[in-house]
Amino acid sequence: MKEYLQKYVALRKHNFKVGVKKAKQRKMCYLFLAPYAILFFTFTILPVLTSIYYSFTYYNIFEPARWAGLENYINLILEDDVFITGLKNTLMIAIITGPLGYIASFLFAWLINELPRWIRTIAVIIFYAPSIAGTCYVIFSQLFRGDAYGYVNSYLIEWGIIDAPILWLINPDYMLWICMLVILWMSLGSGFLSFVAGLQGVDQSQYEAGYMDGVKNRWQELWYITLPGMKPMLLFGAIMTITSSFGVSDVCKVLCGYPSTDYAARTIVTHIWDYGFDRFEMGYASAVATILFLMMILCNKAIQSLLRRVGT
Amino acid sequence: MSKKQKTPKQPKPYKKKLIKRRKPNRSIWGDIFLYLFLALAAIIMAFPIVFAIENALKPLDELYRFPPKFFAQNPTLDNFADLFVSMGKSWVTFPRYIFNTVFVTALGTAGHLIIASMGAFVLAKYDFPGGKLFFKIVTTAMLFNGTVLGIPQYVIMNKLNLIDSYWALIIPAIGGTLGFFLMKQFMEGLPMALIEAAKIDGANEWMVFSKIVMPNVKPAWLTLIIFSVQALWNNGGTQFIYSEEKKMLAFALNQVAAGSIARTGQQAAVNVVLMIVPIAIFILSQSQILETMASSGLKD
């Protein structure tokens, strides 16, 4: 045992020395990275760590934080029914809109890629416009208004499909589905755009080599050539999709009201907002955020291992 | 006797094909089906945006008309005119708001582009101790939801004396994670041989970065510009800025739109106005992306 330890220590020492030497050789790398690293540390890492620390405290923003151990987490899981509703809704939204949005982003980017230039520009603009348009989704609250002035209701009544207006955004049966529809409409976002740019980086000569080697149809070409060539972009798109589909809140808040009927459109992020900025229980809100963070890390791990299998 | 001299066949003048040659392994039915599907999807996607623009063109009585009609019967620009009248009444002038937003957006985007690309370049192309770990930290940190970060960020800004200045918006934007991640993923695809060749020719690191790497990842940084402009343009800046004269355009416009029912028309106009600039930048950069792919012939 002792011998083993000694060897281990020696190996560690050696590795460390090699590392230091390498680092000295690559001084310029650190120089290039330093400006970004400093900003990133100050404005992202430090706040994230502070928030995780707050999650173990009672902190109401006005008084200094008081250590509370696991109290927030215990309350969260055992006593907070609204959180469980929010968790359910968030998972539902993420499981339905996440994969659909991700696949649609890639599919559309891929189809658009083979179009002639000018059509392609127009197509990219049409598909990306919903995400670029900021708060344009507000328009859906007019489309789905609950009274007969709402466009959807008015047309459905005119066509005789329903005879009384449906409270799309107030009835808990419909709320979440309408939100998902809007989220799907907006889901061709940063992932889509990076796919569009990334598809142009795929080596054209590989396609030609593919014809020679007998790639028979577009689907084989997609699986064996395009997708493996796009791996870095696919990873980027996956992380973007995770952050957006788990982070849904504004759409639900704007369309279904805040708070929504029976909390039927409450998501985890809405819950964070509620506790953090309306009830000023920052410690509790941070605990919710930390749980969301852990969920997203797990999801990211799973997706990364799936993506590793692409093209094999 | 004059012998008719045989003229050599004139080469046809080079003409670019209007439509790219079909790839050999495509079935015609597949093409038709997929593009019909694409067209249908495009119509559905475009519909709400068209509706938003239509709404902005409707006079107030049509907005509350029963039964409602999708298309404006008497389109007017009154809503936009009203919007500018309302804006003109505020004591901070309209151009000042525009200046604030443009200044913050331009500086934040330019800074983010340069600093994030520099870091992404060494991380993607060199192997150095700590590099991989750093990248892992960045991707993990991206997953943390931003909602609760407001308070710690405020404390840090306060310590750095940045509160109530443009820098409170610009500096965090420069250190953003999205663009950094994007650049790193793109630069990974760049052949190492290219960098080595430049080095043998006597280029230093900075020259490699600015003259070789950046021109070759143009689609990436044009995309980064879109993301950054979009985020900053829609930023109201209310969290860290108190002085009215330093607030952003998005804040001012939303303030107008927040008026009650009489402002419904202007509200629709606000939606359109806020949309226009990011879409214009987007169209510009998209045409640039298409340019690059024609000219870069560089592959491993």
Coordinates of C-alpha atoms in Angstrom, one line a residue:
Chain A
M1 CA 0.0 0.0 0.0
K2 CA 2.8 2.4 1.0
E3 CA 4.7 1.7 -2.1
Y4 CA 1.6 2.3 -4.2
L5 CA 1.0 5.6 -2.6
Q6 CA 4.6 6.6 -3.2
K7 CA 4.3 5.7 -6.8
Y8 CA 1.1 7.7 -7.0
V9 CA 2.7 10.7 -5.5
A10 CA 5.7 10.5 -7.8
L11 CA 3.4 10.2 -10.8
R12 CA 1.4 13.2 -9.7
K13 CA 4.6 15.2 -9.2
H14 CA 5.8 14.3 -12.6
N15 CA 2.5 15.2 -14.2
F16 CA 2.5 18.5 -12.4
K17 CA 6.0 19.3 -13.6
V18 CA 5.1 18.5 -17.2
G19 CA 2.0 20.6 -16.8
V20 CA 4.0 23.6 -15.6
K21 CA 6.5 23.2 -18.4
K22 CA 3.7 23.1 -20.9
A23 CA 2.1 26.1 -19.4
K24 CA 5.3 28.0 -19.6
Q25 CA 5.6 27.1 -23.3
R26 CA 2.1 28.2 -23.9
K27 CA 2.2 31.6 -22.1
M28 CA 0.6 33.3 -25.0
C29 CA -2.5 31.1 -24.7
Y30 CA -3.1 32.4 -21.2
L31 CA -2.5 35.9 -22.5
F32 CA -5.2 35.5 -25.1
L33 CA -7.6 33.9 -22.7
A34 CA -7.1 36.3 -19.8
P35 CA -9.3 39.2 -20.8
Y36 CA -12.3 36.9 -21.4
A37 CA -11.5 34.8 -18.3
I38 CA -11.5 37.8 -16.0
L39 CA -14.8 39.1 -17.3
F40 CA -16.4 35.7 -17.3
F41 CA -15.2 35.0 -13.7
T42 CA -16.4 38.4 -12.4
F43 CA -19.8 38.5 -14.0
T44 CA -20.8 34.9 -14.3
I45 CA -18.9 32.5 -12.1
L46 CA -18.9 34.8 -9.0
P47 CA -22.7 35.4 -9.1
V48 CA -23.4 31.7 -9.7
L49 CA -21.3 30.7 -6.7
T50 CA -22.9 33.4 -4.6
S51 CA -26.4 32.2 -5.6
I52 CA -25.5 28.6 -4.7
Y53 CA -24.3 29.9 -1.3
Y54 CA -27.5 31.9 -0.8
S55 CA -29.5 28.7 -1.4
F56 CA -28.3 27.5 2.0
T57 CA -29.2 30.6 3.8
Y58 CA -32.3 32.7 4.8
Y59 CA -31.8 35.8 2.8
N60 CA -34.4 38.5 2.2
I61 CA -32.2 41.0 0.4
F62 CA -32.6 43.7 3.2
E63 CA -30.8 41.8 6.0
P64 CA -27.6 40.0 5.7
A65 CA -27.9 36.3 4.8
R66 CA -28.3 33.9 7.7
W67 CA -27.1 30.3 7.5
A68 CA -30.0 27.9 7.3
G69 CA -28.4 24.7 6.1
L70 CA -30.7 22.5 4.1
E71 CA -33.9 24.1 5.3
N72 CA -34.8 25.6 2.0
Y73 CA -34.4 22.4 0.1
I74 CA -36.4 20.4 2.6
N75 CA -39.3 22.9 2.5
L76 CA -39.1 23.0 -1.3
I77 CA -39.5 19.2 -1.7
L78 CA -41.8 18.4 1.2
E79 CA -44.1 21.4 1.6
D80 CA -44.2 23.4 -1.6
D81 CA -47.1 22.1 -3.8
V82 CA -46.8 24.9 -6.2
F83 CA -43.2 24.0 -6.8
I84 CA -44.2 20.5 -7.7
T85 CA -46.8 21.9 -10.2
G86 CA -44.1 24.1 -11.6
L87 CA -41.7 21.2 -11.9
K88 CA -44.3 19.1 -13.7
N89 CA -45.1 21.8 -16.1
T90 CA -41.5 22.6 -16.8
L91 CA -40.6 19.0 -17.4
M92 CA -43.6 18.6 -19.7
I93 CA -42.7 21.7 -21.7
A94 CA -39.0 20.6 -21.9
I95 CA -39.8 17.1 -22.9
I96 CA -42.2 18.1 -25.6
T97 CA -40.8 21.3 -27.0
G98 CA -37.1 20.6 -26.5
P99 CA -36.6 17.6 -28.8
L100 CA -39.2 18.8 -31.3
G101 CA -37.6 22.3 -31.5
Y102 CA -34.1 20.8 -31.7
I103 CA -35.0 18.4 -34.5
A104 CA -37.0 21.1 -36.4
S105 CA -34.1 23.5 -36.1
F106 CA -31.7 21.1 -37.7
L107 CA -34.2 19.8 -40.3
F108 CA -35.1 23.3 -41.5
A109 CA -31.5 24.4 -41.6
W110 CA -30.5 21.4 -43.6
L111 CA -33.4 21.7 -46.1
I112 CA -32.7 25.4 -46.5
N113 CA -29.0 24.8 -47.1
E114 CA -29.6 23.3 -50.5
L115 CA -31.8 26.1 -51.8
P116 CA -30.5 28.7 -54.2
R117 CA -29.0 31.7 -52.6
W118 CA -31.7 34.3 -52.6
I119 CA -34.5 31.9 -51.6
R120 CA -32.3 30.7 -48.8
T121 CA -31.8 34.2 -47.4
I122 CA -35.5 34.7 -47.3
A123 CA -36.2 31.3 -45.8
V124 CA -33.7 31.9 -43.0
I125 CA -35.2 35.2 -42.2
I126 CA -38.7 33.8 -42.1
F127 CA -37.8 31.0 -39.8
Y128 CA -35.6 33.0 -37.5
A129 CA -37.9 36.1 -37.3
P130 CA -40.0 34.8 -34.4
S131 CA -36.9 34.6 -32.2
I132 CA -35.5 37.9 -33.3
A133 CA -38.8 39.7 -32.8
G134 CA -38.3 40.1 -29.1
T135 CA -41.6 40.4 -27.4
C136 CA -43.6 39.8 -30.5
Y137 CA -45.3 36.7 -29.1
V138 CA -47.6 39.1 -27.2
I139 CA -49.6 39.0 -30.4
F140 CA -50.7 35.5 -29.5
S141 CA -52.7 36.9 -26.6
Q142 CA -54.9 38.7 -29.2
L143 CA -55.2 35.6 -31.3
F144 CA -56.3 33.5 -28.4
R145 CA -58.3 36.0 -26.5
G146 CA -61.0 34.4 -24.4
D147 CA -64.0 36.5 -25.6
A148 CA -65.6 36.5 -29.0
Y149 CA -63.2 39.3 -30.1
G150 CA -60.4 36.8 -30.1
Y151 CA -59.4 35.9 -33.6
V152 CA -59.3 32.1 -33.1
N153 CA -62.6 32.1 -31.2
S154 CA -64.3 34.4 -33.7
Y155 CA -63.3 32.2 -36.7
L156 CA -64.1 29.0 -35.0
I157 CA -67.6 30.3 -34.2
E158 CA -68.0 31.6 -37.7
W159 CA -67.2 28.2 -39.1
G160 CA -69.5 26.5 -36.7
I161 CA -67.0 24.4 -34.9
I162 CA -67.8 25.8 -31.5
D163 CA -70.8 27.8 -30.4
A164 CA -69.4 29.6 -27.4
P165 CA -65.9 31.3 -27.1
I166 CA -63.3 29.2 -25.3
L167 CA -61.2 30.7 -22.6
W168 CA -57.9 29.6 -24.2
L169 CA -55.6 31.4 -21.8
I170 CA -57.7 31.1 -18.6
N171 CA -58.9 27.5 -18.7
P172 CA -56.2 25.2 -17.2
D173 CA -57.0 22.5 -19.8
Y174 CA -55.8 24.6 -22.7
M175 CA -53.2 27.0 -21.2
L176 CA -50.2 24.9 -21.2
W177 CA -50.8 23.7 -24.7
I178 CA -51.2 27.2 -26.1
C179 CA -47.9 28.1 -24.4
M180 CA -46.2 25.1 -25.9
L181 CA -47.5 26.1 -29.3
V182 CA -46.0 29.6 -28.9
I183 CA -42.7 28.1 -27.6
L184 CA -42.5 25.8 -30.6
W185 CA -43.1 28.7 -32.8
M186 CA -40.1 30.5 -31.2
S187 CA -37.9 27.5 -31.0
L188 CA -35.9 28.0 -34.2
G189 CA -33.6 30.2 -32.3
S190 CA -29.8 30.4 -31.7
G191 CA -29.5 26.7 -32.4
F192 CA -31.1 27.0 -35.8
L193 CA -28.9 29.9 -36.8
S194 CA -25.7 28.2 -35.7
F195 CA -26.8 25.1 -37.8
V196 CA -27.3 27.3 -40.8
A197 CA -23.8 28.7 -40.4
G198 CA -22.3 25.4 -39.5
L199 CA -23.7 23.5 -42.5
Q200 CA -21.6 25.8 -44.7
G201 CA -18.5 24.6 -43.0
V202 CA -19.0 21.0 -43.9
D203 CA -16.4 20.0 -46.4
Q204 CA -17.9 19.8 -50.0
S205 CA -15.3 17.2 -51.1
Q206 CA -16.6 14.8 -48.5
Y207 CA -19.9 14.8 -50.3
E208 CA -18.2 14.0 -53.5
A209 CA -16.3 11.2 -51.9
G210 CA -19.6 10.0 -50.5
Y211 CA -21.1 9.7 -54.0
M212 CA -18.1 7.6 -55.1
D213 CA -18.4 5.4 -52.1
G214 CA -22.0 4.8 -52.8
V215 CA -24.0 7.0 -50.5
K216 CA -27.4 6.2 -52.0
N217 CA -29.8 8.8 -50.8
R218 CA -30.1 12.0 -48.8
W219 CA -30.8 10.3 -45.5
Q220 CA -27.6 8.2 -45.7
E221 CA -25.7 11.3 -46.7
L222 CA -27.2 13.1 -43.7
W223 CA -26.3 10.4 -41.2
Y224 CA -22.8 9.5 -42.4
I225 CA -21.4 12.8 -43.7
T226 CA -23.4 15.9 -42.7
L227 CA -24.2 15.0 -39.1
P228 CA -20.6 13.9 -38.1
G229 CA -19.3 17.1 -39.8
M230 CA -21.6 19.2 -37.7
K231 CA -20.9 17.7 -34.2
P232 CA -19.5 20.9 -32.6
M233 CA -22.6 22.8 -33.8
L234 CA -25.0 20.0 -32.6
L235 CA -23.5 20.3 -29.2
F236 CA -23.9 24.0 -29.2
G237 CA -27.5 23.7 -30.3
A238 CA -28.2 21.1 -27.6
I239 CA -27.1 23.4 -24.8
M240 CA -29.0 26.3 -26.3
T241 CA -32.1 24.1 -26.4
I242 CA -31.7 22.9 -22.9
T243 CA -31.3 26.5 -21.5
S244 CA -34.3 27.8 -23.4
S245 CA -36.7 24.9 -22.8
F246 CA -36.0 24.6 -19.1
G247 CA -36.0 28.3 -18.7
V248 CA -39.4 29.0 -20.1
S249 CA -41.2 31.7 -18.1
D250 CA -41.9 34.9 -19.9
V251 CA -44.2 33.3 -22.5
C252 CA -46.4 31.7 -19.8
K253 CA -46.4 34.8 -17.7
V254 CA -47.4 37.1 -20.5
L255 CA -50.0 34.8 -22.1
C256 CA -51.6 33.2 -19.1
G257 CA -51.2 35.9 -16.5
Y258 CA -49.2 35.8 -13.4
P259 CA -50.2 34.0 -11.3
S260 CA -52.1 31.8 -13.8
T261 CA -55.4 30.0 -12.9
D262 CA -54.6 27.1 -10.5
Y263 CA -50.9 27.7 -11.3
A264 CA -51.5 25.7 -14.4
A265 CA -49.0 27.6 -16.4
R266 CA -46.4 28.0 -13.6
T267 CA -42.9 27.0 -14.5
I268 CA -39.8 26.7 -12.3
V269 CA -38.5 30.0 -13.5
T270 CA -41.8 31.7 -12.7
H271 CA -41.5 30.2 -9.3
I272 CA -38.0 31.6 -8.9
W273 CA -39.3 35.0 -9.9
D274 CA -42.2 34.8 -7.5
Y275 CA -40.1 34.0 -4.5
G276 CA -37.1 36.1 -5.4
F277 CA -38.7 39.4 -6.5
D278 CA -42.2 39.3 -5.1
R279 CA -41.8 37.7 -1.7
F280 CA -38.1 38.7 -1.3
E281 CA -37.0 35.2 -0.2
M282 CA -33.8 35.2 -2.2
G283 CA -32.4 32.2 -0.3
Y284 CA -35.4 30.1 -1.2
A285 CA -35.4 31.3 -4.8
S286 CA -31.7 30.4 -5.1
A287 CA -32.5 26.9 -3.8
V288 CA -35.1 26.5 -6.6
A289 CA -32.5 27.8 -9.1
T290 CA -29.9 25.4 -7.9
I291 CA -32.3 22.4 -8.3
L292 CA -33.1 23.6 -11.8
F293 CA -29.3 23.9 -12.4
L294 CA -28.7 20.3 -11.3
M295 CA -31.6 19.0 -13.5
M296 CA -30.1 20.8 -16.5
I297 CA -26.7 19.4 -15.9
L298 CA -28.1 15.9 -15.8
C299 CA -30.0 16.5 -19.0
N300 CA -26.9 17.9 -20.7
K301 CA -24.9 14.9 -19.7
A302 CA -27.5 12.5 -21.2
I303 CA -27.7 14.5 -24.4
Q304 CA -23.9 14.7 -24.8
S305 CA -23.6 10.9 -24.6
L306 CA -26.4 10.6 -27.1
L307 CA -24.7 13.0 -29.5
R308 CA -21.5 11.0 -29.3
R309 CA -23.2 8.1 -31.1
V310 CA -24.2 10.2 -34.1
G311 CA -22.9 8.9 -37.4
T312 CA -21.7 5.5 -36.2
Chain B
M1 CA -9.2 30.9 -104.5
S2 CA -9.9 31.8 -101.1
K3 CA -10.1 28.9 -98.8
K4 CA -12.6 29.3 -96.2
Q5 CA -10.7 29.4 -93.0
K6 CA -12.1 27.2 -90.3
T7 CA -12.5 29.4 -87.3
P8 CA -11.7 27.7 -84.0
K9 CA -14.7 27.2 -81.9
Q10 CA -15.3 30.1 -79.6
P11 CA -15.4 29.1 -76.0
K12 CA -18.8 29.9 -74.5
P13 CA -18.7 32.8 -72.1
Y14 CA -18.7 31.6 -68.5
K15 CA -22.2 31.9 -67.1
K16 CA -23.1 31.2 -63.5
K17 CA -25.9 28.7 -63.2
L18 CA -29.0 30.1 -61.8
I19 CA -29.8 27.1 -59.8
K20 CA -27.2 24.8 -58.4
R21 CA -26.9 21.4 -60.1
R22 CA -29.0 18.8 -58.4
K23 CA -27.0 16.5 -56.3
P24 CA -26.8 13.0 -57.9
N25 CA -28.3 11.1 -55.1
R26 CA -31.5 13.0 -54.7
S27 CA -34.9 11.6 -55.8
I28 CA -37.2 14.0 -57.4
W29 CA -40.2 13.0 -55.3
G30 CA -38.2 13.5 -52.2
D31 CA -37.3 17.0 -53.3
I32 CA -40.9 17.9 -54.1
F33 CA -42.2 16.5 -50.8
L34 CA -39.6 18.1 -48.6
Y35 CA -39.8 21.5 -50.2
L36 CA -43.6 21.5 -50.1
F37 CA -43.3 20.7 -46.4
L38 CA -40.7 23.6 -46.0
A39 CA -43.0 26.0 -47.8
L40 CA -45.9 25.1 -45.6
A41 CA -43.9 25.5 -42.5
A42 CA -42.6 28.8 -43.7
I43 CA -46.2 30.1 -44.1
I44 CA -47.1 29.0 -40.6
M45 CA -44.0 30.5 -39.1
A46 CA -44.5 33.8 -40.9
F47 CA -48.1 34.2 -40.1
P48 CA -47.9 35.7 -36.6
I49 CA -45.2 38.2 -37.7
V50 CA -47.4 39.3 -40.6
F51 CA -50.3 39.5 -38.2
A52 CA -48.2 41.8 -35.9
I53 CA -47.3 44.1 -38.7
E54 CA -50.9 44.1 -40.0
N55 CA -52.1 45.0 -36.5
A56 CA -49.7 48.0 -36.3
L57 CA -51.3 49.3 -39.6
K58 CA -54.8 49.0 -38.3
P59 CA -56.6 52.1 -37.0
L60 CA -57.9 51.8 -33.5
D61 CA -61.5 51.1 -34.4
E62 CA -60.4 48.1 -36.5
L63 CA -58.4 46.7 -33.7
Y64 CA -61.6 46.3 -31.6
R65 CA -63.8 45.5 -34.5
F66 CA -66.3 42.6 -34.3
P67 CA -66.0 40.2 -35.9
P68 CA -62.3 40.8 -36.1
K69 CA -60.5 40.7 -39.5
F70 CA -57.0 39.6 -40.0
F71 CA -56.1 42.1 -42.6
A72 CA -56.4 45.9 -42.2
Q73 CA -59.2 47.3 -44.2
N74 CA -57.9 50.9 -44.2
P75 CA -54.2 50.6 -43.4
T76 CA -52.7 53.7 -41.9
L77 CA -49.4 54.8 -40.3
D78 CA -51.3 56.7 -37.6
N79 CA -50.1 54.3 -34.9
F80 CA -46.5 55.1 -35.7
A81 CA -47.1 58.8 -35.9
D82 CA -48.9 58.6 -32.5
L83 CA -46.0 56.7 -31.1
F84 CA -43.6 59.4 -32.1
V85 CA -45.9 62.1 -30.7
S86 CA -46.0 60.3 -27.3
M87 CA -42.2 59.8 -27.4
G88 CA -41.8 63.5 -28.1
K89 CA -43.5 64.4 -24.9
S90 CA -41.0 62.8 -22.6
W91 CA -38.4 65.1 -21.2
V92 CA -35.6 62.9 -22.3
T93 CA -35.5 63.4 -26.0
F94 CA -36.1 60.5 -28.4
P95 CA -32.7 60.8 -30.1
R96 CA -31.0 60.4 -26.7
Y97 CA -32.7 57.0 -26.1
I98 CA -31.6 56.0 -29.6
F99 CA -28.1 57.1 -28.9
N100 CA -28.0 55.1 -25.6
T101 CA -29.1 51.9 -27.3
V102 CA -26.8 52.3 -30.3
F103 CA -23.8 53.2 -28.2
V104 CA -24.3 50.2 -25.8
T105 CA -25.1 47.8 -28.5
A106 CA -22.1 48.8 -30.7
L107 CA -19.5 48.8 -28.0
G108 CA -20.8 45.6 -26.3
T109 CA -21.0 43.7 -29.5
A110 CA -17.5 44.8 -30.8
G111 CA -15.9 44.1 -27.4
H112 CA -17.6 40.7 -27.1
L113 CA -16.6 39.7 -30.6
I114 CA -12.9 40.5 -30.1
I115 CA -12.4 39.3 -26.6
A116 CA -14.5 36.1 -26.8
S117 CA -12.9 35.2 -30.2
M118 CA -9.4 35.6 -28.7
G119 CA -10.1 33.3 -25.9
A120 CA -12.0 30.8 -28.1
F121 CA -9.1 30.7 -30.5
V122 CA -6.5 29.5 -28.1
L123 CA -9.0 27.1 -26.4
A124 CA -10.0 25.5 -29.7
K125 CA -6.6 25.2 -31.3
Y126 CA -4.0 24.7 -28.6
D127 CA -3.7 22.2 -25.9
F128 CA -2.7 23.8 -22.6
P129 CA -3.1 23.0 -19.0
G130 CA -6.4 24.2 -17.7
G131 CA -7.9 24.8 -21.1
K132 CA -10.3 21.9 -21.1
L133 CA -11.4 22.6 -17.6
F134 CA -12.1 26.2 -18.4
F135 CA -14.3 25.2 -21.3
K136 CA -16.2 22.8 -19.1
I137 CA -16.8 25.5 -16.6
V138 CA -18.1 27.8 -19.3
T139 CA -20.6 25.3 -20.7
T140 CA -21.8 24.4 -17.2
A141 CA -22.2 28.0 -16.1
M142 CA -24.4 28.6 -19.2
L143 CA -26.9 26.2 -17.7
F144 CA -27.5 28.3 -14.6
N145 CA -30.7 30.3 -14.9
G146 CA -30.1 34.0 -15.0
T147 CA -33.1 35.0 -12.9
V148 CA -31.4 34.8 -9.4
L149 CA -28.1 36.2 -10.6
G150 CA -29.5 39.8 -10.5
I151 CA -28.7 40.4 -6.8
P152 CA -25.1 39.1 -6.8
Q153 CA -24.4 40.9 -10.1
Y154 CA -25.7 44.1 -8.6
V155 CA -23.5 43.8 -5.6
I156 CA -20.4 43.2 -7.8
M157 CA -21.3 46.1 -10.1
N158 CA -21.7 48.3 -7.0
K159 CA -18.3 47.3 -5.7
L160 CA -16.8 48.2 -9.1
N161 CA -18.6 51.5 -9.2
L162 CA -20.4 50.6 -12.4
I163 CA -24.0 51.2 -11.3
D164 CA -25.8 53.9 -13.3
S165 CA -23.4 54.0 -16.2
Y166 CA -23.4 52.5 -19.6
W167 CA -20.6 50.2 -18.6
A168 CA -23.0 48.2 -16.4
L169 CA -24.5 46.9 -19.6
I170 CA -21.5 46.8 -21.8
I171 CA -19.0 45.0 -19.7
P172 CA -21.1 42.0 -18.8
A173 CA -22.1 41.7 -22.4
I174 CA -18.4 41.5 -23.4
G175 CA -18.0 38.6 -21.0
G176 CA -21.1 36.8 -22.3
T177 CA -20.9 33.0 -22.7
L178 CA -23.0 32.5 -25.8
G179 CA -20.6 34.0 -28.3
F180 CA -17.6 32.5 -26.7
F181 CA -19.1 29.0 -26.9
L182 CA -20.2 29.5 -30.5
M183 CA -16.7 30.8 -31.6
K184 CA -15.0 27.9 -29.9
Q185 CA -17.2 25.3 -31.6
F186 CA -16.6 26.9 -35.0
M187 CA -12.9 27.3 -34.7
E188 CA -12.5 23.6 -33.8
G189 CA -13.2 22.8 -37.5
L190 CA -10.3 25.0 -38.7
P191 CA -7.4 22.9 -40.0
M192 CA -4.3 23.1 -37.8
A193 CA -2.1 22.9 -40.9
L194 CA -3.3 26.4 -41.9
I195 CA -2.1 27.9 -38.6
E196 CA 1.2 26.0 -38.8
A197 CA 1.8 27.2 -42.3
A198 CA 1.3 30.8 -41.3
K199 CA 3.7 30.3 -38.4
I200 CA 6.4 28.9 -40.6
D201 CA 6.0 32.0 -42.8
G202 CA 6.8 34.1 -39.7
A203 CA 3.4 35.2 -38.4
N204 CA 3.1 35.8 -34.7
E205 CA 0.1 34.6 -32.7
W206 CA -1.8 37.9 -33.1
M207 CA -1.3 37.8 -36.9
V208 CA -2.4 34.2 -37.1
F209 CA -5.5 35.2 -35.1
S210 CA -6.5 38.3 -37.0
K211 CA -5.3 37.5 -40.5
I212 CA -5.9 33.7 -40.7
V213 CA -8.3 32.5 -38.2
M214 CA -10.9 35.3 -38.1
P215 CA -11.4 35.6 -41.9
N216 CA -12.0 31.9 -42.1
V217 CA -14.7 31.8 -39.5
K218 CA -16.7 34.7 -40.8
P219 CA -20.1 32.8 -40.7
A220 CA -19.4 32.3 -37.0
W221 CA -18.7 35.8 -36.0
L222 CA -21.5 37.2 -38.2
T223 CA -23.8 34.9 -36.2
L224 CA -22.3 36.1 -33.0
I225 CA -23.0 39.7 -34.0
I226 CA -26.7 38.8 -34.5
F227 CA -27.0 37.2 -31.1
S228 CA -25.2 40.1 -29.3
V229 CA -27.1 42.9 -31.1
Q230 CA -30.4 41.2 -30.5
A231 CA -29.7 40.8 -26.8
L232 CA -28.5 44.3 -26.2
W233 CA -31.1 45.9 -28.4
N234 CA -34.0 44.4 -26.4
N235 CA -32.3 45.2 -23.1
G236 CA -34.2 47.9 -21.2
G237 CA -31.3 48.4 -18.9
T238 CA -33.6 49.1 -15.9
Q239 CA -31.8 46.8 -13.6
F240 CA -28.5 48.7 -13.2
I241 CA -29.4 52.2 -14.5
Y242 CA -31.5 54.8 -12.7
S243 CA -30.9 58.0 -14.5
E244 CA -33.7 58.5 -17.0
E245 CA -31.4 60.0 -19.6
K246 CA -29.2 56.8 -19.6
K247 CA -32.0 54.4 -20.2
M248 CA -32.5 52.4 -23.3
L249 CA -34.9 52.7 -26.2
A250 CA -36.6 49.4 -25.5
F251 CA -37.4 50.7 -22.0
A252 CA -38.8 54.0 -23.3
L253 CA -40.9 52.3 -26.0
N254 CA -42.3 49.7 -23.6
Q255 CA -43.1 52.5 -21.2
V256 CA -45.3 54.1 -23.9
A257 CA -46.9 50.8 -24.7
A258 CA -47.7 50.1 -21.1
G259 CA -50.4 52.8 -21.3
S260 CA -54.0 51.5 -21.2
I261 CA -56.4 50.6 -23.9
A262 CA -56.0 53.9 -25.8
R263 CA -52.5 52.9 -26.5
T264 CA -53.3 49.5 -28.1
G265 CA -52.4 50.9 -31.5
Q266 CA -49.1 52.3 -30.4
Q267 CA -48.4 49.1 -28.6
A268 CA -48.6 47.3 -31.9
A269 CA -46.4 49.9 -33.4
V270 CA -43.8 49.4 -30.6
N271 CA -43.6 45.7 -31.4
V272 CA -42.8 46.5 -35.0
V273 CA -40.3 49.3 -34.3
L274 CA -38.3 47.1 -31.8
M275 CA -38.3 44.3 -34.4
I276 CA -37.0 46.3 -37.3
V277 CA -33.4 47.0 -36.3
P278 CA -32.4 43.4 -35.3
I279 CA -34.0 42.1 -38.5
A280 CA -32.1 44.7 -40.6
I281 CA -28.8 43.7 -39.0
F282 CA -29.8 40.1 -39.5
I283 CA -30.5 40.5 -43.2
L284 CA -27.2 42.3 -43.7
S285 CA -25.1 39.7 -42.0
Q286 CA -27.0 36.8 -43.6
S287 CA -26.1 38.1 -47.1
Q288 CA -22.5 38.3 -45.8
I289 CA -22.6 34.7 -44.7
L290 CA -23.6 33.6 -48.1
E291 CA -20.8 35.6 -49.6
T292 CA -18.2 33.9 -47.6
M293 CA -19.1 30.4 -48.5
A294 CA -18.5 31.2 -52.2
S295 CA -15.0 32.5 -51.5
S296 CA -13.5 30.3 -48.9
G297 CA -12.0 27.2 -50.5
L298 CA -10.0 26.2 -47.6
K299 CA -10.2 22.7 -46.2
D300 CA -8.0 20.1 -44.7

